[in-house]
Coordinates of C-alpha atoms in Angstrom, one line a residue:
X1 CA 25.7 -16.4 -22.0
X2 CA 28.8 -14.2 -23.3
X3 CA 30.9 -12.3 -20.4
X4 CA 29.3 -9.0 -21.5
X5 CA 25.7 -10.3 -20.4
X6 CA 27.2 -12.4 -17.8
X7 CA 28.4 -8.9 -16.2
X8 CA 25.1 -7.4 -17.0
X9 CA 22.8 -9.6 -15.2
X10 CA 24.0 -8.1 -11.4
X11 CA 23.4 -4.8 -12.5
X12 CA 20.3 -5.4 -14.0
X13 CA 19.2 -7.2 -10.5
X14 CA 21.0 -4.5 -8.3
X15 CA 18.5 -1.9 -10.2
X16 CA 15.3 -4.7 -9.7
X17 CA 16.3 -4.1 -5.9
X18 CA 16.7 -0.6 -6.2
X19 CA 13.6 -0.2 -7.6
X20 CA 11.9 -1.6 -5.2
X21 CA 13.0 1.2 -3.0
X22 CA 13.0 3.8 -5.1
X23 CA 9.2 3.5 -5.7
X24 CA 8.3 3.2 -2.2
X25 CA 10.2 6.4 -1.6
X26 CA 8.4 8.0 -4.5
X27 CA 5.3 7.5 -2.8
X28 CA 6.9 9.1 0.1
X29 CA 7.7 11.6 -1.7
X30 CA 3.9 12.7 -3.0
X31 CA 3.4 12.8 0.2
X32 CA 5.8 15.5 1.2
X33 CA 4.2 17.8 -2.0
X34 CA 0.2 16.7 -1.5
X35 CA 0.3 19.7 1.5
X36 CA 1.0 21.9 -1.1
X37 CA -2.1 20.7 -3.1
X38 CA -4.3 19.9 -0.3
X39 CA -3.9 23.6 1.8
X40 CA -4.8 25.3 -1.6
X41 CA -8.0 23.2 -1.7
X42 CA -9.2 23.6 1.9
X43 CA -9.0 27.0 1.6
X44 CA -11.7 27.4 -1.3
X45 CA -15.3 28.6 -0.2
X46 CA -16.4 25.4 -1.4
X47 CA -14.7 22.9 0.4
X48 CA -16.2 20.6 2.4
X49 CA -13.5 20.9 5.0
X50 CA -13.0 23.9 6.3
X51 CA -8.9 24.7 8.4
X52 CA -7.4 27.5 10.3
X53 CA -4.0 28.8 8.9
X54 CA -2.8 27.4 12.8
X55 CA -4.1 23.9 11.5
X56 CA -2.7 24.1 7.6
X57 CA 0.4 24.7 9.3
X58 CA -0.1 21.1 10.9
X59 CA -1.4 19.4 8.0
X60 CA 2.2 20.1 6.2
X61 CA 4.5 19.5 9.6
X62 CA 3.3 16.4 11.7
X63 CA 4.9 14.3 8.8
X64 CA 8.2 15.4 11.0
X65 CA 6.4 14.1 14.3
X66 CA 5.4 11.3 12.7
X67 CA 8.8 10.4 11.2
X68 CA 10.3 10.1 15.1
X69 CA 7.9 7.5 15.7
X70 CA 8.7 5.6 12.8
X71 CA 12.1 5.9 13.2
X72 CA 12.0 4.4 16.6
X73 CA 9.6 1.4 15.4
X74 CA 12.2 0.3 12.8
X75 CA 15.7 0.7 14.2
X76 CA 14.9 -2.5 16.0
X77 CA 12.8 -4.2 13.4
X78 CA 15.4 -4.4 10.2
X79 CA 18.3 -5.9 12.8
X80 CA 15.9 -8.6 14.1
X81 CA 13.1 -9.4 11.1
X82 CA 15.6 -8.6 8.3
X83 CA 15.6 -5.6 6.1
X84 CA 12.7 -7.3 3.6
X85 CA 10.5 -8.2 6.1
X86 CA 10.9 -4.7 7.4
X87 CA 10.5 -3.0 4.5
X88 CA 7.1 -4.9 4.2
X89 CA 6.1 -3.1 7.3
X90 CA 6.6 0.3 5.7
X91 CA 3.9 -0.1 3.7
X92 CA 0.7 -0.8 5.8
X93 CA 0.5 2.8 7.6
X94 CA 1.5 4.4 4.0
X95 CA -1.3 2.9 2.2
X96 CA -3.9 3.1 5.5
X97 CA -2.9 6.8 4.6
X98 CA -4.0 7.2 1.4
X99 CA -6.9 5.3 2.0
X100 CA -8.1 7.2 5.1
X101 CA -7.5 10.9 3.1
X102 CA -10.3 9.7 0.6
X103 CA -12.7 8.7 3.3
X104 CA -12.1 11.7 5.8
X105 CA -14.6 14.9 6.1
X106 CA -12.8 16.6 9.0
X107 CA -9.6 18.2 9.7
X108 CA -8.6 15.5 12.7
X109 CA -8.9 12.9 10.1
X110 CA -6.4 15.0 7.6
X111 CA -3.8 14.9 10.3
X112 CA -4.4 11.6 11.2
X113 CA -3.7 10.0 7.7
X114 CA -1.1 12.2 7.3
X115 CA 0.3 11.1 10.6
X116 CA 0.1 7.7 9.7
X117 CA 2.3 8.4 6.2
X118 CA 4.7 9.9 8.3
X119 CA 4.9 7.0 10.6
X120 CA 6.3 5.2 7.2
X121 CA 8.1 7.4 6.1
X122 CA 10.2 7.8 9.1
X123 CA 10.5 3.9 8.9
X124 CA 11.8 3.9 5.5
X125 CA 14.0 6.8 6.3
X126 CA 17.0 4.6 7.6
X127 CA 16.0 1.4 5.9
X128 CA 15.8 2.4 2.4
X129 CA 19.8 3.7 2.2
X130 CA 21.0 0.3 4.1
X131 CA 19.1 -1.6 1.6
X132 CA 20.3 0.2 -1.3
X133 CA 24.2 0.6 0.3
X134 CA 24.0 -3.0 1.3
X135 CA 22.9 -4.7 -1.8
X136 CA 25.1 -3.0 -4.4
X137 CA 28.3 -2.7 -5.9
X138 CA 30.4 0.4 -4.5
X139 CA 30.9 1.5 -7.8
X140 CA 27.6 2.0 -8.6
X141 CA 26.5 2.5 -5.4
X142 CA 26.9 6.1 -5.4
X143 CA 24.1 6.6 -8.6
X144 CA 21.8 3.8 -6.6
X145 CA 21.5 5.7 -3.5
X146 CA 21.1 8.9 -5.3
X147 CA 17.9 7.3 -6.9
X148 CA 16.4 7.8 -3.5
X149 CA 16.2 11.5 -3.8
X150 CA 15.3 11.3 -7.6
X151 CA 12.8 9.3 -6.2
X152 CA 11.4 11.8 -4.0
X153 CA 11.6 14.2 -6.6
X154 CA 9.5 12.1 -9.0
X155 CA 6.8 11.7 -6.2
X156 CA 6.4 15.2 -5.7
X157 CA 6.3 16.2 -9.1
X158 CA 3.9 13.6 -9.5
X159 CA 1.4 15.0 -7.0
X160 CA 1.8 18.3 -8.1
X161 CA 1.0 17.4 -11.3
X162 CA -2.2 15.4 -10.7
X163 CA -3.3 18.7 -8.3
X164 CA -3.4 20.9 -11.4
X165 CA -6.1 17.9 -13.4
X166 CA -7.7 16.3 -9.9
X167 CA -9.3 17.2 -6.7
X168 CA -6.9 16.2 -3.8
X169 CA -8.8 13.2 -2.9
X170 CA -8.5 11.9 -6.6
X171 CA -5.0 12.3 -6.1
X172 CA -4.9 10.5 -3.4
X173 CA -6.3 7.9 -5.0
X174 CA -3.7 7.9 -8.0
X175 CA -0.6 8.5 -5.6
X176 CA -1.7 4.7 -3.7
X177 CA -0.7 3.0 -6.5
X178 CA 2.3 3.8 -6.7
X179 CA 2.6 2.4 -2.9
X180 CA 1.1 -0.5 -3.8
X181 CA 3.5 -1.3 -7.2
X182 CA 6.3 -1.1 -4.5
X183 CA 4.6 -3.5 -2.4
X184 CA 5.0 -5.8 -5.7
X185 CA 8.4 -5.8 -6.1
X186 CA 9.0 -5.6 -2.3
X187 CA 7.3 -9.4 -2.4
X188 CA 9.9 -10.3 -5.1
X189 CA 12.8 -8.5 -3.6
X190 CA 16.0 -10.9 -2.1
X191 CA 16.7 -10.3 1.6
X192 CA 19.9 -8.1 2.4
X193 CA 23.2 -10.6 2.2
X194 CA 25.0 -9.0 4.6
X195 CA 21.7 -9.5 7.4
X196 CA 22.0 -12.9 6.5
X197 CA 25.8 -12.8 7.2
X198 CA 25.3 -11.3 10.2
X199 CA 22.8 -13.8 11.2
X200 CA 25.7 -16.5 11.1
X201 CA 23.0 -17.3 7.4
X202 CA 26.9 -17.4 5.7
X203 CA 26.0 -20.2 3.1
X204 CA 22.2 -18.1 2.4
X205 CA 23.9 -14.4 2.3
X206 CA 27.2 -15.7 0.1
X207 CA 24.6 -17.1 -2.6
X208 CA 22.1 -13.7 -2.5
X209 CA 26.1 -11.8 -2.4
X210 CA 26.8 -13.8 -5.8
X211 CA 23.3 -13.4 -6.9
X212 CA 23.4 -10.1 -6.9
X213 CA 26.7 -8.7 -7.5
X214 CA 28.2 -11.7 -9.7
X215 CA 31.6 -13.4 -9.2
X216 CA 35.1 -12.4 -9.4
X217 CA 38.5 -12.1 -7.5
X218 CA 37.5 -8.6 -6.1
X219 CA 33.7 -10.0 -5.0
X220 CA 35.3 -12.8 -3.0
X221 CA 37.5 -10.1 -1.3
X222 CA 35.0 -8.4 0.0
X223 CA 32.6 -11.0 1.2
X224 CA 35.5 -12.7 2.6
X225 CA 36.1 -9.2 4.6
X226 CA 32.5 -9.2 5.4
X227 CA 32.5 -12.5 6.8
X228 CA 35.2 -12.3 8.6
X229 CA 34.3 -8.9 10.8
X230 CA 30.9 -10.8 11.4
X231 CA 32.5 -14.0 12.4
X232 CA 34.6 -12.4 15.1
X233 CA 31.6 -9.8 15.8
X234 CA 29.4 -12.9 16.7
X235 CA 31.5 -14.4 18.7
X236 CA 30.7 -12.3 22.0
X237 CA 27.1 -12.2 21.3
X238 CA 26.8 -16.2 21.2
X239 CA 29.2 -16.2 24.6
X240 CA 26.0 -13.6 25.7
X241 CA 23.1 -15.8 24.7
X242 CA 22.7 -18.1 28.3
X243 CA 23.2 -15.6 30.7
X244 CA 20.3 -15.1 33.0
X245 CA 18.3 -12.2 32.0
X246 CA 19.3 -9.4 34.9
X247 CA 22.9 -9.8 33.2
X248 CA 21.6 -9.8 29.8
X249 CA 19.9 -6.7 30.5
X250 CA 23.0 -5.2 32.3
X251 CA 24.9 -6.5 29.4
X252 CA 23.2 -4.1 27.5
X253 CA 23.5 -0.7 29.8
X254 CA 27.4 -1.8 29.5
X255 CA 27.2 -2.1 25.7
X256 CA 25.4 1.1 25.0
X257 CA 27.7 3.0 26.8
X258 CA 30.9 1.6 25.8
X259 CA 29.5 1.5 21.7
X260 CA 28.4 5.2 22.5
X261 CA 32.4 5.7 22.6
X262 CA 33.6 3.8 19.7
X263 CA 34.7 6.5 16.7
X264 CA 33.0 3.9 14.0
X265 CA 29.7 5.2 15.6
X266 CA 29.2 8.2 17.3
X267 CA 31.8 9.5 14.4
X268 CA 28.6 8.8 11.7
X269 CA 26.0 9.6 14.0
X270 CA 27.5 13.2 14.4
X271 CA 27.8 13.8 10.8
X272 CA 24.2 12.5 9.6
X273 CA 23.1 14.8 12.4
X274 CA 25.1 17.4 10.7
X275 CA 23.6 16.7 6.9
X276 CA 20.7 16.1 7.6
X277 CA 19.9 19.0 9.7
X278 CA 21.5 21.0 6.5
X279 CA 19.2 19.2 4.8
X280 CA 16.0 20.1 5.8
X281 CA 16.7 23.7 6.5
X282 CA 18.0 24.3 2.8
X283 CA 14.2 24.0 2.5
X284 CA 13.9 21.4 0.3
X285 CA 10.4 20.0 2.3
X286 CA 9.6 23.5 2.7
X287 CA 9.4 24.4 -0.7
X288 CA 7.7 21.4 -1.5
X289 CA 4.6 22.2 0.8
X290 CA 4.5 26.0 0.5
X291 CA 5.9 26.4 -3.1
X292 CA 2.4 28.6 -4.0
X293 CA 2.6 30.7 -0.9
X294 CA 6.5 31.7 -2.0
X295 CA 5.6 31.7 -5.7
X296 CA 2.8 34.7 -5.2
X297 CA 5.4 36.3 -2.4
X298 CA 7.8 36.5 -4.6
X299 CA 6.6 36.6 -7.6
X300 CA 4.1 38.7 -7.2
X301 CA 0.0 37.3 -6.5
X302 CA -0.9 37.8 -10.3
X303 CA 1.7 34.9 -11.3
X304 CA 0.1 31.2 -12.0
X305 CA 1.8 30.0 -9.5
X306 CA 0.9 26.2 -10.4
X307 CA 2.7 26.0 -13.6
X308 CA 5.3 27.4 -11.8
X309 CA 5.1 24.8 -9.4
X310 CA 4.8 22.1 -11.9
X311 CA 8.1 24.1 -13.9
X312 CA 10.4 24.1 -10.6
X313 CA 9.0 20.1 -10.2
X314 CA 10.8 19.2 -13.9
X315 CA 13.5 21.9 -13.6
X316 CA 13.8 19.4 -9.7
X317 CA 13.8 16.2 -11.9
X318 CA 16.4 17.2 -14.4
X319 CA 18.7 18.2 -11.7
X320 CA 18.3 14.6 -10.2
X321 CA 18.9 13.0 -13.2
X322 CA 22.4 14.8 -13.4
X323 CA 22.8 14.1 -9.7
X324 CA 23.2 10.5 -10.9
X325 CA 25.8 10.7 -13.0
X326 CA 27.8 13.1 -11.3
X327 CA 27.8 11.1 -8.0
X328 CA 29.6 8.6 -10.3
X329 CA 32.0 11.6 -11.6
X330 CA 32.1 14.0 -8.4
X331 CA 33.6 13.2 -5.1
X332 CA 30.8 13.4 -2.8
X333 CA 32.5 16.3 -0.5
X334 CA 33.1 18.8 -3.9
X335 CA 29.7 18.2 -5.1
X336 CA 28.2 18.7 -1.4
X337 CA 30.2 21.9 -0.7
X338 CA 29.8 23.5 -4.2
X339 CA 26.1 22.8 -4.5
X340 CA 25.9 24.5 -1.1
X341 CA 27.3 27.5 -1.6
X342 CA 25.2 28.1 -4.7
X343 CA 22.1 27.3 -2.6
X344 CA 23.0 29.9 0.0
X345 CA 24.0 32.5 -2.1
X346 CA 20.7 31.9 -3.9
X347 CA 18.9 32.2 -0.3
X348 CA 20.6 35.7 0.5
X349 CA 19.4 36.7 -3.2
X350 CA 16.0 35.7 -2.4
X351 CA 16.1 37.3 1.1
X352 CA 17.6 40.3 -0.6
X353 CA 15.1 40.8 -3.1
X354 CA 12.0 40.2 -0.6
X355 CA 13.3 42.9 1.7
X356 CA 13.8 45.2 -1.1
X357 CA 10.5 44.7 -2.8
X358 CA 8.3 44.9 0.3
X359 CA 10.5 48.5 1.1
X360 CA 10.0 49.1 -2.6
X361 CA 13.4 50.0 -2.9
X362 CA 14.1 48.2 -6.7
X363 CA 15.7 50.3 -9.4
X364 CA 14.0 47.8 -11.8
X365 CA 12.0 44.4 -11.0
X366 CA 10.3 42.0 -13.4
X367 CA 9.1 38.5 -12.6
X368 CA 12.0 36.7 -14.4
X369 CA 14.0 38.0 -11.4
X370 CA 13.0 36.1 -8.7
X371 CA 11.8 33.0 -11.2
X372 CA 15.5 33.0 -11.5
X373 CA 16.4 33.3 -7.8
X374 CA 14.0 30.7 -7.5
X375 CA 15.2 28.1 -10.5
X376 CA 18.8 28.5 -8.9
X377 CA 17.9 27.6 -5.4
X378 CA 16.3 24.8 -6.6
X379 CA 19.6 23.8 -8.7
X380 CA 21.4 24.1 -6.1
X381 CA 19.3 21.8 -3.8
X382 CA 18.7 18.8 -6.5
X383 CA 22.0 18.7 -7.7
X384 CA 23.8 17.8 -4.1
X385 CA 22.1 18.6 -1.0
X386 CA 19.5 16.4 -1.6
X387 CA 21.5 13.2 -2.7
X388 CA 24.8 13.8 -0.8
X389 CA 23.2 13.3 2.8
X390 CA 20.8 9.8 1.6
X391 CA 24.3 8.4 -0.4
X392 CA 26.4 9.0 2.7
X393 CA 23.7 7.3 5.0
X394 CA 24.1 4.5 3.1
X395 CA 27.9 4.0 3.4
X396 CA 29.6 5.4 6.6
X397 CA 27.5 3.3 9.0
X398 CA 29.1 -0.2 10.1
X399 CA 27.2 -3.5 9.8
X400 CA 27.1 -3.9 13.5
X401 CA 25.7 -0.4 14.1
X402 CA 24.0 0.1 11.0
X403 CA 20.5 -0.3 12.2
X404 CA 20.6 1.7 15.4
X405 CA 23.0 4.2 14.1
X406 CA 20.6 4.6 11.3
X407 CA 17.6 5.1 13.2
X408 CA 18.9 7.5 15.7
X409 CA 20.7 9.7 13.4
X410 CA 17.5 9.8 11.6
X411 CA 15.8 11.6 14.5
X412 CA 17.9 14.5 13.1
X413 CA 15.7 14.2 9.6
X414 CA 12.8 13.8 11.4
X415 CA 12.8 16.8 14.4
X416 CA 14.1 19.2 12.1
X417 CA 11.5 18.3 9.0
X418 CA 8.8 19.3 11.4
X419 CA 10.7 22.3 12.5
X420 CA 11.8 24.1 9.2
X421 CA 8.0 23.4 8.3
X422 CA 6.1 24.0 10.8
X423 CA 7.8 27.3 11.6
X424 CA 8.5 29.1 7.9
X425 CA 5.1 29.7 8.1
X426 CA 5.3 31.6 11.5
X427 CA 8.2 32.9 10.7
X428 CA 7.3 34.3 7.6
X429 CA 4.5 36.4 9.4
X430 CA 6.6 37.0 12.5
X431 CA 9.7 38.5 10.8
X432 CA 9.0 38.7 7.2
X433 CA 10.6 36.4 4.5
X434 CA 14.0 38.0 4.2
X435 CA 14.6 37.4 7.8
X436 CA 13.3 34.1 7.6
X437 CA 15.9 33.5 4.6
X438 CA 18.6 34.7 6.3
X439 CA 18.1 32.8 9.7
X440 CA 17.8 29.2 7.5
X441 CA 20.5 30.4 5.8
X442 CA 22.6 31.0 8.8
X443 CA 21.9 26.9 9.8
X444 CA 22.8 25.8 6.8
X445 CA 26.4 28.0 6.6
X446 CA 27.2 26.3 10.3
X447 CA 25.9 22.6 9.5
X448 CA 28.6 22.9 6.7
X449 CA 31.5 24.4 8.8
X450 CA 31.6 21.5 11.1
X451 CA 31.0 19.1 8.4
X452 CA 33.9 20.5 5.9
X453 CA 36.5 19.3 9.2
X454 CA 34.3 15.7 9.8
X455 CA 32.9 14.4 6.5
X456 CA 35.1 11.5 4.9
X457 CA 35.7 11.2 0.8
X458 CA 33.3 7.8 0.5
X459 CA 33.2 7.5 -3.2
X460 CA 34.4 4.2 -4.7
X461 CA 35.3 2.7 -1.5
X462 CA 33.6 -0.5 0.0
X463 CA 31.4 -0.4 3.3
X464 CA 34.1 -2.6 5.6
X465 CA 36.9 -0.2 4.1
X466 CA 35.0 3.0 5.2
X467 CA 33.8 1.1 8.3
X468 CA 37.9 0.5 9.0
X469 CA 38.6 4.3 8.5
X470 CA 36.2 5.5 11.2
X471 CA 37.8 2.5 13.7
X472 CA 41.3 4.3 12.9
X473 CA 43.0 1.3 11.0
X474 CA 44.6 2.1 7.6
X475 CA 44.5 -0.1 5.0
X476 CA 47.9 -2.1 5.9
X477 CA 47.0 -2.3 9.7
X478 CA 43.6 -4.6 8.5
X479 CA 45.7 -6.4 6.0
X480 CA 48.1 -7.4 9.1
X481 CA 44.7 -8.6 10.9
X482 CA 43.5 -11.0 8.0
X483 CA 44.7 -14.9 7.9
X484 CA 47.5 -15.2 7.3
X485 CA 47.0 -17.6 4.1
X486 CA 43.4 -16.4 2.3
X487 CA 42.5 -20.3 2.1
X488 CA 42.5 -21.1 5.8
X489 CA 40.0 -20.1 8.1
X490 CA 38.7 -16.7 8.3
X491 CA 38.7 -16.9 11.8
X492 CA 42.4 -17.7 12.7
X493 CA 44.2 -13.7 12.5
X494 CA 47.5 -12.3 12.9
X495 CA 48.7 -10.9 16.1
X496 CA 48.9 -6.6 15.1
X497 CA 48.7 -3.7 17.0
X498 CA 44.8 -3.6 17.1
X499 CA 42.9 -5.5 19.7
X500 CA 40.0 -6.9 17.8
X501 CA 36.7 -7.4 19.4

């Protein structure tokens, strides 16, 4: 094998994990668009099921109930089975799902299944941007965790797509297999090298490390880094393992609050709050479930509103694509900030144009006006805001906090999914759209006025070095704390200024 292939092969097996991901999300992601599918279909005079607009509503938000209950089943799952076994897990409720949408005749059972894809989507929430972080190279790490909102983007279109040939249980049908080709590669998947490591597994994670990422001077650096913060993180927790149980448990009241002090984690846990509540009130979700409703409100109820909805799905997956490479191009605060100006600008233009069409104070409309206010809003959302807040989840989190930092700044995705869905709806009919616009607007402007003063540059730099940033130590001040000859024992450090523990 010449050195070009030899350099190859880890990328081609980084992707093989990605993938694994990426498809699981996908199916995750046709479930976020079938509401928009389904609703449509309950509401025809011959449907077997018949919903209130007070249930529709429902239908489309309990996936953000749902998520908070899957978040809190697998922040302690992928820190004690191991990020493979976990992500195992994920897919029993998703495919139970599916399975339960083609069997149900009432509108409990709708909310139910879709209850239960919630439940793995929240568990995949957290666990699919460690995997992804973990498991591959920082400089391609950027376009891999971007993947997971192409990902998304692929599912819904997929969904959409199928709603416009099939009946909504048909396409429930379809969507499971792409649930069940995850499961697949899942099976064949490595587990996470840095679980391992942190484990005390240092022989196991150092081959998967290797395996994955190849081997050169810079790939022993960093696994030498990684061992070395887990050998001297282990060493209290081994100290804690025969204590009686009372202690054990008031161990743990001590730990929590003296980690809920440490900068490395309450520092990431306040910006993912931050993004992701951006996130969701940008609208991305709530576009995806309502996209007919706000086609023939804007647009006018004469427009066939599910090509459009099939357009803004490609015009969605086209702006992923891009967001790949320009995550390896952009730094990920320009790209965030730009992208959300453009998508609040576009917001006010929308809210603008709803208020003066319903007080019919146009000088001139046509339906290529708000198709445009529409296609840029939707630019603006693909092209960062979608990507920027899974990349960074994947990167400012340390190893030791990873999975419970994860799963509670999560919560965040999860409250405000069900929120920014379940109320546009009410919203819409309370105050009209423009109002609506304006208020989700007004989130989004504040999310990013905190977060221009808090958010780190994380492109191109490797997990322990970001992890080293948010404890306050600059890149000299770990130097001084490594051995002081690279051969010798990772354990044995150099007396510095930093006590650590």
């Amino acid at each position: 094998m010449n050195e070009g292939e030899k350099k190859y092969v880890p990328f081609m097996r980084q992707c093989f994990v990605t993938a694994s991901v990426a498809l699981n999300i996908a199916g995750h992601g046709a479930v976020v668009g079938y509401s928009a599918v389904l609703i449509p279909a309950l509401r025809r005079e011959d449907s077997p099921i018949v919903a209130t607009h007070s249930e529709e509503s429902w239908i489309a938000s309990i996936i953000g109930f749902a998520l908070i209950v899957g978040n809190m089943i697998i922040t302690p799952l992928m820190d004690t089975l191991g990020r493979k076994k976990s992500h195992l897990v994920t897919i029993l409720p998703s495919m139970t799902g599916w399975f339960m949408l083609l069997m149900v005749n009432n509108v409990a059972g709708l909310i139910i299944a879709r209850f239960l894809q919630g439940v793995a989507m929240g568990m995949l929430g957290p666990l699919g941007s460690i995997i992804i972080g973990e498991m591959t190279d920082p400089k391609n790490r950027g376009a891999f965790l971007t993947s997971i909102s192409l990902s998304l983007t692929i599912g819904v279109m997929f969904t959409h797509a199928l709603g416009t040939y099939f009946d909504w249980q048909q396409n429930a049908l379809i969507c499971s297999f792409i649930t069940f080709t995850s499961l697949i590669l899942i099976i064949y998947a490595p587990e996470s090298p840095s679980w391992l490591i942190s484990k005390g597994r240092y022989e196991e994670g150092s081959e998967i490390f290797y395996w994955l990422r190849g081997r050169n001077r810079t790939q022993e650096m960093e696994l030498e880094d990684l061992i070395a913060a887990q050998k001297t993180a282990r060493k209290s927790s081994i100290a804690e393992q025969s204590l009686p149980f009372s202690d054990k448990i008031k161990g743990f009241f001590t730990y929590v609050c003296s980690t809920s002090k440490k900068p490395q984690f309450y520092k990431p846990i306040i910006i993912m709050f931050l993004l992701y509540t951006m996130f969701q009130f940008a609208g991305i979700n709530v576009i995806s479930s309502y996209v007919m409703d706000i086609v023939h409100q804007l647009v006018g109820p004469e427009a066939n509103a599910k090509l459009i909805m099939v357009a803004l799905d490609v015009e969605r997956l086209i702006c992923n694509i891009l967001a790949v490479f320009l995550m390896k191009t952009m730094k990920r605060r320009t790209l965030l900030f730009s992208s959300a100006s453009v998508c609040v600008l576009s917001y006010l233009g929308k809210a603008a144009y709803a208020y003066c069409k319903e007080n019919s104070l146009l000088p001139y409309d046509n339906q290529w006006i708000p198709l445009f206010l529409i296609g840029t809003y939707m630019f603006s959302l693909t092209i960062g805001i979608s990507s920027i807040p899974f990349a960074i989840s994947g990167e400012i989190f340390p190893l030791e906090y990873r999975g419970l930092g994860g799963g509670i700044s999560v919560l965040a995705l999860s409250l405000n999914f069900f929120l920014a869905v379940k109320c546009f709806p009410v919203l819409n009919h309370a105050i009209g759209l423009y109002y609506c616009y304006c208020l989700y607007a007004a989130v989004v402007v504040l999310c990013l006025i905190v977060i221009y003063f808090v958010l780190p540059e994380t492109k191109d730099r490797t997990l322990q070095d970001i992890e080293n940033s948010f404890r306050g130590w600059s890149a000299e001040d770990y130097r001084s704390s490594q051995p002081l000859n690279e051969k010798t024992n990772v354990d044995m450090r150099r007396c510095s200024s930093h006590i650590l523990y």
